[in-house]
Coordinates of C-alpha atoms in Angstrom, one line a residue:
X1 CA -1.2 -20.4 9.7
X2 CA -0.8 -17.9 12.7
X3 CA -1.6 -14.5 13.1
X4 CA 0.5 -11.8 11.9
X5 CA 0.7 -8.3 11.3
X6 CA 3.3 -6.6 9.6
X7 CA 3.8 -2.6 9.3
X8 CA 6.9 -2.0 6.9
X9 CA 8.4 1.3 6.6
X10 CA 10.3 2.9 4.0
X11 CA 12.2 6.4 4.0
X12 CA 11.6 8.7 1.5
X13 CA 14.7 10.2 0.1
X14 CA 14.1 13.4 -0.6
X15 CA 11.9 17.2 -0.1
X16 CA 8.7 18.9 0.3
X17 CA 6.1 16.4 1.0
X18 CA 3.7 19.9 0.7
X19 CA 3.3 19.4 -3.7
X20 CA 1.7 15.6 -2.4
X21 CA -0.3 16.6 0.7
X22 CA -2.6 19.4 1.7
X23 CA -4.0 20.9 5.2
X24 CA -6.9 21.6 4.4
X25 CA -9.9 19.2 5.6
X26 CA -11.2 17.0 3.5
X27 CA -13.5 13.6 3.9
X28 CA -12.6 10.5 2.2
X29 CA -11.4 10.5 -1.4
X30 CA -12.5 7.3 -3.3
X31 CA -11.2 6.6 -7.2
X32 CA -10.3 3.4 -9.6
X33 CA -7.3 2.0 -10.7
X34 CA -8.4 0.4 -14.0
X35 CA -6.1 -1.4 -17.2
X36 CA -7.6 -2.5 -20.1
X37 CA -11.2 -1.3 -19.4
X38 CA -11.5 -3.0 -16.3
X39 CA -10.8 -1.8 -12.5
X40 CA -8.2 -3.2 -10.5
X41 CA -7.8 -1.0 -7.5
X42 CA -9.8 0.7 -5.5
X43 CA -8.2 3.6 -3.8
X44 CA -9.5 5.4 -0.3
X45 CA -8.2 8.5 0.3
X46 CA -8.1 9.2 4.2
X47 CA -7.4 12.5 5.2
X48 CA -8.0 14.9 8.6
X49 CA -11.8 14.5 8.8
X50 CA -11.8 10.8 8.6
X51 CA -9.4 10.2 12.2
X52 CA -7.9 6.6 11.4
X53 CA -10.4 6.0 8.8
X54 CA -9.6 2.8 7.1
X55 CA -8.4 1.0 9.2
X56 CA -11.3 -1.6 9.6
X57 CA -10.8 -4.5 12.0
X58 CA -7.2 -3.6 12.8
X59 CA -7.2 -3.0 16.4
X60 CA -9.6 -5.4 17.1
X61 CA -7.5 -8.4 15.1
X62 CA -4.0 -7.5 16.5
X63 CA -5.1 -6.4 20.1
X64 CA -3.2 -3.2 18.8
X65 CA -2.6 -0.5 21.5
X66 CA -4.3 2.9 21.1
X67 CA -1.0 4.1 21.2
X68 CA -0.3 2.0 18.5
X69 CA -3.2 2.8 16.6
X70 CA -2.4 6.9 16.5
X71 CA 0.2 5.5 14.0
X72 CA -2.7 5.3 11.7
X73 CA -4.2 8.5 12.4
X74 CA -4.5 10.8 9.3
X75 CA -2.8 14.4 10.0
X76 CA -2.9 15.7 6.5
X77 CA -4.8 15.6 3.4
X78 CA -4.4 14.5 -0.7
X79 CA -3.8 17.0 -2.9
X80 CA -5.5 16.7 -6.4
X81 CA -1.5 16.0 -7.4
X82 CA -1.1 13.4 -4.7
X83 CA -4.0 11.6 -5.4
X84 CA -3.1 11.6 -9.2
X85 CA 0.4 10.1 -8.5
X86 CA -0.5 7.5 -6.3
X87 CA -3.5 6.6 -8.9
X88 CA -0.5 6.1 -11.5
X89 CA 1.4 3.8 -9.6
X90 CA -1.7 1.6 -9.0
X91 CA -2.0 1.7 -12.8
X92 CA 1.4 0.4 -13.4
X93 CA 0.7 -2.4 -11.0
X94 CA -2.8 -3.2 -12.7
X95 CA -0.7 -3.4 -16.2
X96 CA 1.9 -5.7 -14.7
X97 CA -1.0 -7.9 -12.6
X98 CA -3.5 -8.1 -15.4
X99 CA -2.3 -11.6 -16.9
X100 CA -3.2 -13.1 -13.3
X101 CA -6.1 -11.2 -12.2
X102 CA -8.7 -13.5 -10.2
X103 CA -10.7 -11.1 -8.2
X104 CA -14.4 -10.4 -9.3
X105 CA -14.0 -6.9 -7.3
X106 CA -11.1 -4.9 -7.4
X107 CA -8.6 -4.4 -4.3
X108 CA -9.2 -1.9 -2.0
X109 CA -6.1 0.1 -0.7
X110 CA -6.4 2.6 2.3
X111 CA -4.0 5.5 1.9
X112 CA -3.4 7.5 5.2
X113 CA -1.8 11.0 4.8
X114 CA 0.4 11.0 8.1
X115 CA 2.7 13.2 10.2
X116 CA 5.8 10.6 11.3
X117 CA 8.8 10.7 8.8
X118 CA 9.2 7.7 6.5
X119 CA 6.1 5.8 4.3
X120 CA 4.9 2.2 5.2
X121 CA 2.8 -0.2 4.1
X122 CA 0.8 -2.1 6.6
X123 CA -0.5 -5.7 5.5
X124 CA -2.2 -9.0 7.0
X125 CA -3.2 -12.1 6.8
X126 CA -6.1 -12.3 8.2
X127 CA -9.4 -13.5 6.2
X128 CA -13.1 -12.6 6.7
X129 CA -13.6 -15.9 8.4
X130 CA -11.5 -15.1 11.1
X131 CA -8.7 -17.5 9.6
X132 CA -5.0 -17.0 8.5
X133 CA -4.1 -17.3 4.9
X134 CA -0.6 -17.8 3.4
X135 CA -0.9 -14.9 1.6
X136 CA -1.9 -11.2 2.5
X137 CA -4.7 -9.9 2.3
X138 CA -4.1 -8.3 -0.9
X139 CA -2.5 -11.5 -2.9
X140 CA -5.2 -13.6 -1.1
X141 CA -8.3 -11.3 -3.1
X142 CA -5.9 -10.9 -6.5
X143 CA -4.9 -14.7 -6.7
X144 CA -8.3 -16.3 -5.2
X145 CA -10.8 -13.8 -4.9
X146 CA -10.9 -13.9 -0.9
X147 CA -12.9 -11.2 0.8
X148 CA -11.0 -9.0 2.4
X149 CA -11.4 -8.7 6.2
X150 CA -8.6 -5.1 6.1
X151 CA -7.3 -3.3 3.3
X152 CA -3.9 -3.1 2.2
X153 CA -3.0 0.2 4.1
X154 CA -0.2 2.8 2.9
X155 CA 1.2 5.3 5.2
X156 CA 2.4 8.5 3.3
X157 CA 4.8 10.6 6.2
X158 CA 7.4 13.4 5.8
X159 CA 10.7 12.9 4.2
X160 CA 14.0 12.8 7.1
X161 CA 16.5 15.1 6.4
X162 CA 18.2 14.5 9.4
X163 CA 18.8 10.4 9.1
X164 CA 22.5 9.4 7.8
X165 CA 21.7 6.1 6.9
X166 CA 19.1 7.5 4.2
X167 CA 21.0 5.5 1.3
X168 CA 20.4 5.9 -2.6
X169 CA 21.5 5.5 -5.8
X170 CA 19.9 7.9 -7.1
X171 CA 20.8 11.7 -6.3
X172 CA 18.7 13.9 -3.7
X173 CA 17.3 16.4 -5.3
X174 CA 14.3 19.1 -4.1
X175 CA 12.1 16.3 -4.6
X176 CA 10.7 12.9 -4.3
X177 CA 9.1 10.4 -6.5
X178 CA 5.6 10.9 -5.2
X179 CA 4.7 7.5 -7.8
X180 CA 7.3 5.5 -7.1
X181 CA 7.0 5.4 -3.4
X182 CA 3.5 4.1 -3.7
X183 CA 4.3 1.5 -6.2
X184 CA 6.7 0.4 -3.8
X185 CA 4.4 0.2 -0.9
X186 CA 1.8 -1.8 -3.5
X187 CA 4.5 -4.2 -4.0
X188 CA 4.8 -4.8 -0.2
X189 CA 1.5 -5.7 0.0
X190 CA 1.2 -7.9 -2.3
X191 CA 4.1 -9.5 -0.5
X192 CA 7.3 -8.7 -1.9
X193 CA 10.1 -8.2 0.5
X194 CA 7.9 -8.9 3.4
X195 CA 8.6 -12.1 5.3
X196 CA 10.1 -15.5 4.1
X197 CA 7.7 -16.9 6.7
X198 CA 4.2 -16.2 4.4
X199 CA 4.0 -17.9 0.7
X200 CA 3.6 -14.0 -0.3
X201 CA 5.6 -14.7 -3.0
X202 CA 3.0 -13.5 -6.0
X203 CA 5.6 -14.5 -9.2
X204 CA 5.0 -18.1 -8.5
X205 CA 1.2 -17.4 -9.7
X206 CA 1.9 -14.1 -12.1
X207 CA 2.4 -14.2 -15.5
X208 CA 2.3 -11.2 -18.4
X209 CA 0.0 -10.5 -20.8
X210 CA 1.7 -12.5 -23.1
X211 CA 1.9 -15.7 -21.1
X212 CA 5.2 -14.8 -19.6
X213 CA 6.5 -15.8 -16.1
X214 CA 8.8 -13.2 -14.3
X215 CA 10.2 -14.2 -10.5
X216 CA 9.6 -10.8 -8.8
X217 CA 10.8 -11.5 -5.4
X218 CA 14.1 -10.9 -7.5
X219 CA 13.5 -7.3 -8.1
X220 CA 14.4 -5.0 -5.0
X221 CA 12.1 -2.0 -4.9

């Protein structure tokens, strides 16, 4: 298995980015994602005081530019609102995970308030043995309990107004579904819609809490 690293970005449809993220300084954020009594996710929370906090290993693993690295570069903060939104959509993701949960420790999740338009979610392969799994990092620690060598990282940037091919079904209203965007971004990294080339497909392992099988990589989000 070779070494990849895969930075996905996804427009946000709609306004004022300003109810989700604050200016004001703030130091690294950390809470739980928990269903059923038991935690899941770990969230951190990187805002202006913490540069390109969470990040880990990135550059050094992918030879990344520092040009490239400014991509990562937090330029805003969390808002207690924010924060509480992107804590939801982990929950909803620790309901719908919680039949096939392996990992002794929960996940951890970077989340990087940034100033480029769009969101992304950055994932990888790489394991803290220096190897290459089939899965990312994220499906490796949820279906096997790997350590992981970097986090699953979410970029949160600014809505584009400006962009005609900004497509949805839904209608654009004065604002965007702060939850939904990172629930989307969670299902990236746990490898759905990412690359045919990875065995990210996490349905083939996942089942319900009631012992049910669903085949995710048929649900576009």
């Amino acid at each position: 298995m070779h070494q990849a690293y895969c930075l996905l970005k996804k427009s946000l449809l709609a306004a004022a980015l300003s109810a989700a993220l604050s200016t004001a300084a703030q130091a690294e954020q950390v809470y739980s994602a928990a269903y059923g009594g038991r935690n899941f996710f770990e969230l951190h929370f990187y805002g202006l005081e913490d540069g390109m906090g969470g990040t880990g290993l990135l550059q050094q693993d992918y030879e990344l530019s520092a040009d490239d690295m400014e991509q990562f570069r937090a330029r805003a903060d969390f808002s207690a609102q924010g924060i509480s939104a992107a804590l939801q959509a982990a929950e909803l993701w620790a309901e719908v995970l919680s039949g096939s949960f392996a990992a002794s420790s929960p996940v951890e999740l970077s989340l990087i308030a940034v100033d480029w338009q769009e969101a992304a979610a950055g994932l990888s392969n790489k394991t803290s043995d220096g190897t290459f799994s089939a899965y990312t990092t994220v499906a490796d620690k949820l279906l096997f309990d790997t350590t992981m060598r970097i986090p699953g990282i979410i970029l949160i940037g600014e809505p584009g107004f400006e962009l005609p091919e900004h497509l949805s079904a839904l209608p654009l209203v004065s604002g965007f579904d702060f939850t939904a965007s990172i629930a989307h971004e969670i299902g990236h990294l746990l490898g759905i819609g990412t690359t045919e080339e990875w065995q990210t497909v996490y349905s083939a392992h996942s089942y319900d809490c009631y012992g049910t099988q669903y085949d995710l990589s048929l649900i576009h989000i």
